[in-house]
Each structure stands twice: as structure tokens, then as C-alpha cells.
Coordinates of C-alpha atoms in Angstrom, one line a residue:
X14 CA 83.2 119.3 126.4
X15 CA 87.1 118.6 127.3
X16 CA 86.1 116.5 130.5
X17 CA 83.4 114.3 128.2
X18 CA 86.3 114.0 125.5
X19 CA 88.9 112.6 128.3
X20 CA 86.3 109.8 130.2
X21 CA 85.5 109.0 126.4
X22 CA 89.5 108.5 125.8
X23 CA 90.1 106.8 129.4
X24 CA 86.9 104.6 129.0
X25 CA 88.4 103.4 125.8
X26 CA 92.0 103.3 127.4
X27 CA 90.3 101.4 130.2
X28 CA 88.4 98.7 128.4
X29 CA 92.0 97.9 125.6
X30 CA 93.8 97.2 128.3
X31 CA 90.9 95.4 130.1
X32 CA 90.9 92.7 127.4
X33 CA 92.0 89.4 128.2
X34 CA 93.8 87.4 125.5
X35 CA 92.6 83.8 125.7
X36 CA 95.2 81.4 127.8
X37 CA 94.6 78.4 125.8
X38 CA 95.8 81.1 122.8
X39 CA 98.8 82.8 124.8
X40 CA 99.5 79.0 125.8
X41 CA 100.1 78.2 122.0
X42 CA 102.2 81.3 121.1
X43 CA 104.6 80.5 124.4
X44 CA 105.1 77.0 122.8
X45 CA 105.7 78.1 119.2
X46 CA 108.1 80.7 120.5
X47 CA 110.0 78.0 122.1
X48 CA 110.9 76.9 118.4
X49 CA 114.3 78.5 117.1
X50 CA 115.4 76.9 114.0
X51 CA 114.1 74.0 111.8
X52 CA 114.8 72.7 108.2
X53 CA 111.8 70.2 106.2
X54 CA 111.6 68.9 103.1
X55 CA 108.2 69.5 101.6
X56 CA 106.4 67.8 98.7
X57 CA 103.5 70.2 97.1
X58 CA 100.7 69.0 95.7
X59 CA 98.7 72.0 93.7
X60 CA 94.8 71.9 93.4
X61 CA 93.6 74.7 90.7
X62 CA 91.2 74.3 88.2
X63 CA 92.6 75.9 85.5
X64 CA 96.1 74.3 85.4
X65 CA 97.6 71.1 86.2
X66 CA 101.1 71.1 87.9
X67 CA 103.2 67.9 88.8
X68 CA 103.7 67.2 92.3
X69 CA 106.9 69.6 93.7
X70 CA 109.7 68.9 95.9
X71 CA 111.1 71.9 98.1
X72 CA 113.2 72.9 101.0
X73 CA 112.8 75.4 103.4
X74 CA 115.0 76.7 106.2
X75 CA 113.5 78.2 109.1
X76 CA 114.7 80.7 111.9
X77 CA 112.8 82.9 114.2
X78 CA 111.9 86.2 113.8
X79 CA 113.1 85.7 109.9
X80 CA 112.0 85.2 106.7
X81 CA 111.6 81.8 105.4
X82 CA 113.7 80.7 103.0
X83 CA 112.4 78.2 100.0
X84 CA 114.8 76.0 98.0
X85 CA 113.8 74.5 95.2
X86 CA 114.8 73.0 91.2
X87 CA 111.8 74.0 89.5
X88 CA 109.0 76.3 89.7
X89 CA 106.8 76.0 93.1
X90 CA 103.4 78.0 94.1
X91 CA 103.3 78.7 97.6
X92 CA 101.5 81.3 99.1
X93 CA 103.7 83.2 101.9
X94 CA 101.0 82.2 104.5
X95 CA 101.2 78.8 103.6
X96 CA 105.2 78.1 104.6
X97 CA 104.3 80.1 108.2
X98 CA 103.8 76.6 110.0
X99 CA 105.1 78.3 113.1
X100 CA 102.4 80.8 113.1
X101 CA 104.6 83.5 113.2
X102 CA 101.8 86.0 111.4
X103 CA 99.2 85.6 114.3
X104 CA 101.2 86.7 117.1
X105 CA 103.8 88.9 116.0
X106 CA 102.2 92.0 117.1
X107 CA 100.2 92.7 120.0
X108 CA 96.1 91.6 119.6
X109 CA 93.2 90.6 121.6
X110 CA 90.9 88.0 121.5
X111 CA 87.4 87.2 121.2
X112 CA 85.8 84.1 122.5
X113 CA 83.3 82.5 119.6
X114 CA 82.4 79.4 121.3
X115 CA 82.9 76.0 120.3
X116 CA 82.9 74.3 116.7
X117 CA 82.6 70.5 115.7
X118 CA 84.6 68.9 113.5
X119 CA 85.5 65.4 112.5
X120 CA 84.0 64.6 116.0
X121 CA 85.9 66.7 117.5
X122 CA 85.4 69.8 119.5
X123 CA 87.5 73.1 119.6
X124 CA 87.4 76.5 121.0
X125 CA 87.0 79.0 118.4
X126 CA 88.6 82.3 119.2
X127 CA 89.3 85.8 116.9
X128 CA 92.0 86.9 117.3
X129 CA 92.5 90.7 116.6
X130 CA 96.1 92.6 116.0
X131 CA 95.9 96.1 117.9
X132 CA 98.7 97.4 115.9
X133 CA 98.1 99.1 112.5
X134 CA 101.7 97.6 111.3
X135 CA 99.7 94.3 111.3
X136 CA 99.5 92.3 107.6
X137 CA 95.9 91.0 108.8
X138 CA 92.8 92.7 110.0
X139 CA 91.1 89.2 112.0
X140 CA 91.6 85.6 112.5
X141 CA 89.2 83.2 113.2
X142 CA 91.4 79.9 114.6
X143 CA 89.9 76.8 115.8
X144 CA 92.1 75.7 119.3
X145 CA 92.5 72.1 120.4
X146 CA 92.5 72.6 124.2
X147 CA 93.8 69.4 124.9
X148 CA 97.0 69.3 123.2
X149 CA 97.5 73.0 123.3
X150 CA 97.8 73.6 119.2
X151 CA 95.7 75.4 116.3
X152 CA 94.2 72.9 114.2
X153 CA 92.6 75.4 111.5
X154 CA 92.6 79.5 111.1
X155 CA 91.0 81.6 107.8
X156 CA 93.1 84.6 108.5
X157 CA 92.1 87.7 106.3
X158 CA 95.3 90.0 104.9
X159 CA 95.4 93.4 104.2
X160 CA 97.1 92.9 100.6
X161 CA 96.9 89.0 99.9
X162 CA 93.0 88.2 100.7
X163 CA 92.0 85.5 102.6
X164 CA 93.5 82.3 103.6
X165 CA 92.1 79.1 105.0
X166 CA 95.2 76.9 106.5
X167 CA 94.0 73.8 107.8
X168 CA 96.9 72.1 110.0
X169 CA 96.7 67.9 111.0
X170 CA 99.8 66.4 113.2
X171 CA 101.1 62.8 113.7
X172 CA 102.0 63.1 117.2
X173 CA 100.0 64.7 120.1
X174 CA 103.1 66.0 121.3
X175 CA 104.0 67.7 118.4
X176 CA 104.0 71.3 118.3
X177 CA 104.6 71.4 114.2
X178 CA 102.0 70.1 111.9
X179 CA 103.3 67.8 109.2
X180 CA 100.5 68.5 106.9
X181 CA 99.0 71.6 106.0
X182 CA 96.1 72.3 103.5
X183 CA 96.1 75.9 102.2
X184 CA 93.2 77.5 100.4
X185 CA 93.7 80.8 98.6
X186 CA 92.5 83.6 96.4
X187 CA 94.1 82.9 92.8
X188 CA 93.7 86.9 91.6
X189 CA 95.8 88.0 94.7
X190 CA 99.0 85.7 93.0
X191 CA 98.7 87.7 90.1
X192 CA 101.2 84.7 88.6
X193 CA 102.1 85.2 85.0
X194 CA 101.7 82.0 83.1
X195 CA 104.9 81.7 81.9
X196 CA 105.7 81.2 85.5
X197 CA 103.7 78.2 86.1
X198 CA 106.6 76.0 85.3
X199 CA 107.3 73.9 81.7
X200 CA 105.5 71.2 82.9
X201 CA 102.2 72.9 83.7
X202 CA 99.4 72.6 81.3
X203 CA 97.0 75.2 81.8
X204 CA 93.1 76.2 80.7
X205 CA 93.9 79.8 79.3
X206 CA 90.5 80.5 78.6
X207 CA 89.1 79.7 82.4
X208 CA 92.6 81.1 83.6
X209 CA 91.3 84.5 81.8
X210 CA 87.7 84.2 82.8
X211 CA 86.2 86.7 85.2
X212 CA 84.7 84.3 87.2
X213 CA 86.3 84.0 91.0
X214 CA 88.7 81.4 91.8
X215 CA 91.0 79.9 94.7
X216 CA 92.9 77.3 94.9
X217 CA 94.3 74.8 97.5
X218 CA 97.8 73.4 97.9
X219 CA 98.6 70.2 100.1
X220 CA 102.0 70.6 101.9
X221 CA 103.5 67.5 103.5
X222 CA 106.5 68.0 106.1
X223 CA 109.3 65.9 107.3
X224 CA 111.0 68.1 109.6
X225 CA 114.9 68.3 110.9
X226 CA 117.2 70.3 112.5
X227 CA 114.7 71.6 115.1
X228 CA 116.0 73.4 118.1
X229 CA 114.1 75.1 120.8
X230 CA 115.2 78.0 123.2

């Protein structure tokens, strides 16, 4: 019984270790690694069918292997996953990946790959990211949290050189917010009764970039 419990524990040793992670994927997190430090302006445009909220203005401040920090005047609804342009989340622990094949969109063609932390510290349990093989960037992940539900961050870039997007498009479960309305900001006008309703509801916020500051290792 002992020597059928140890192949079963060194076969599964055997076939961890025997994963490969995907080099177009481990090409992507060497590049974003290379990124130290950036500042942006951001302008926020919320998409939510219960309330109606002005177009924001923020700043954020970025520097790796730290949280990032928001400035802002007023009131602005931004999911955590939706600032992490650097795709910090994905690779900061160790994870495999899992080939899917290839997806169309817009006419274009990508490599869709899982990818899969293998550490229980981990805020995510999978993410499904389409990879632009060519210029060596993620163009869209849905990337399911432990805590805050799912998230669909769809990423677009001016340059093909760049390594930052400088528009992102965030979709999100509302009910994992959990945002008072009080907080919604004076200038807010919100549907109480569809904002009390049972019925499911995401929402989508548009963040536009103009980056500064950047430095890379």
C-alpha cells in the first residue's frame, strides 16, 4: 500500500514539474517585468444600468511589486483588477498553462492559453488570456477571483511597440462592489429600484491612459 501511495505522489510530482508554461506567455511576463515605475492620467467613463456617473479624471502612480496608488478629486469606481495594466495579478505566483487553441477576433487571430496559479496564496483560481504572438502582448483575459468574481479586461494599444495598453475595457460583477450609494458621488443619479432588484448585474468601465514617467530595469 505505501509503495502504490509513493508512485501515486512521484507520478503527480513528475507530471507538475513536467508542465511547460507557454513561451509566447513567459515572453510577455519577462517584458512586463522589465517595467519599474510609471505615472498616467486616466479618464473613466462608467457603463452601469442603474446609475449614471459623469466622466472621471484620476491619477495613478505605479511601482513594481506595489500597490497602486489612485489620486483623485471626486468619487471614482474602479475595480482593483481594472488599474493592474501591468498584469501584475497573472504572474505573481507560480502557474502553468494550458494551450486552448486559437480564437478570431476583429480579423484577427490569437493564441488562447489558461493560465493556472499552482500556489494556494493566489487571488484567482484560472485565466483564460487571448496572446497576440506577433507583438508579444495580451489583448483580452476573463480572469476569475476568489473574493471579487469575474472580470473581463479587454486591452487595445496605439503602438505595436508598446508594452502598456492605453485603453482598457473592464467588465465586472456589480454585487461583488458591494458600493453603498451614498458613495456613488453627488453627481450620480441612480435607479434605486433596479439598483435593489435581485436580478444579476455587471458593469463595464472604459479607462483611457496617457502614460509618463515610465522607467524599465
Amino acid at each position: 500500500m505505501m509503495r502504490q501511495i509513493l508512485f501515486i505522489y512521484l507520478t503527480s510530482v513528475c507530471f507538475l514539474n513536467g508542465q511547460n508554461i507557454d513561451e509566447n506567455v513567459l515572453r510577455i511576463q519577462q517584458r512586463m517585468e522589465t517595467i519599474q515605475t510609471f505615472t498616467a492620467n486616466i479618464t473613466l467613463d462608467v457603463d452601469i444600468s442603474f446609475v449614471n456617473i459623469p466622466e472621471k479624471e484620476a491619477r495613478i502612480e505605479y511601482i513594481k511589486d506595489q500597490e497602486t496608488k489612485v489620486f483623485s478629486e471626486d468619487f471614482i469606481l474602479i475595480p482593483k483588477k481594472g488599474l493592474d495594466v501591468s498584469m501584475h495579478q497573472l504572474f505573481k505566483n507560480p502557474f502553468i498553462t494550458v494551450d486552448r487553441g486559437e480564437e478570431l477576433r476583429n480579423g484577427n487571430t490569437y493564441k488562447m492559453v489558461n493560465i493556472i496559479p499552482t500556489d494556494k496564496k493566489a487571488d484567482f483560481s484560472i485565466a483564460t488570456a487571448l496572446v497576440d504572438t506577433i507583438r508579444h502582448r495580451i489583448v483580452e483575459y476573463e480572469i476569475n477571483t476568489k473574493k471579487d468574481g469575474t472580470y473581463i479586461v479587454k486591452m487595445s494599444y496605439d503602438k505595436d511597440t508598446a508594452i502598456l495598453p492605453d485603453d482598457l475595457e473592464v467588465e465586472f460583477e456589480i454585487e461583488r462592489i458591494r458600493i453603498p450609494l451614498k458613495y456613488m458621488g453627488k453627481d450620480a443619479q441612480v435607479d434605486k429600484s433596479t439598483y435593489k432588484s435581485n436580478a444579476p448585474k455587471t458593469g463595464i468601465i472604459y479607462l483611457n491612459f496617457n502614460y509618463s514617467n515610465i522607467t524599465y530595469q
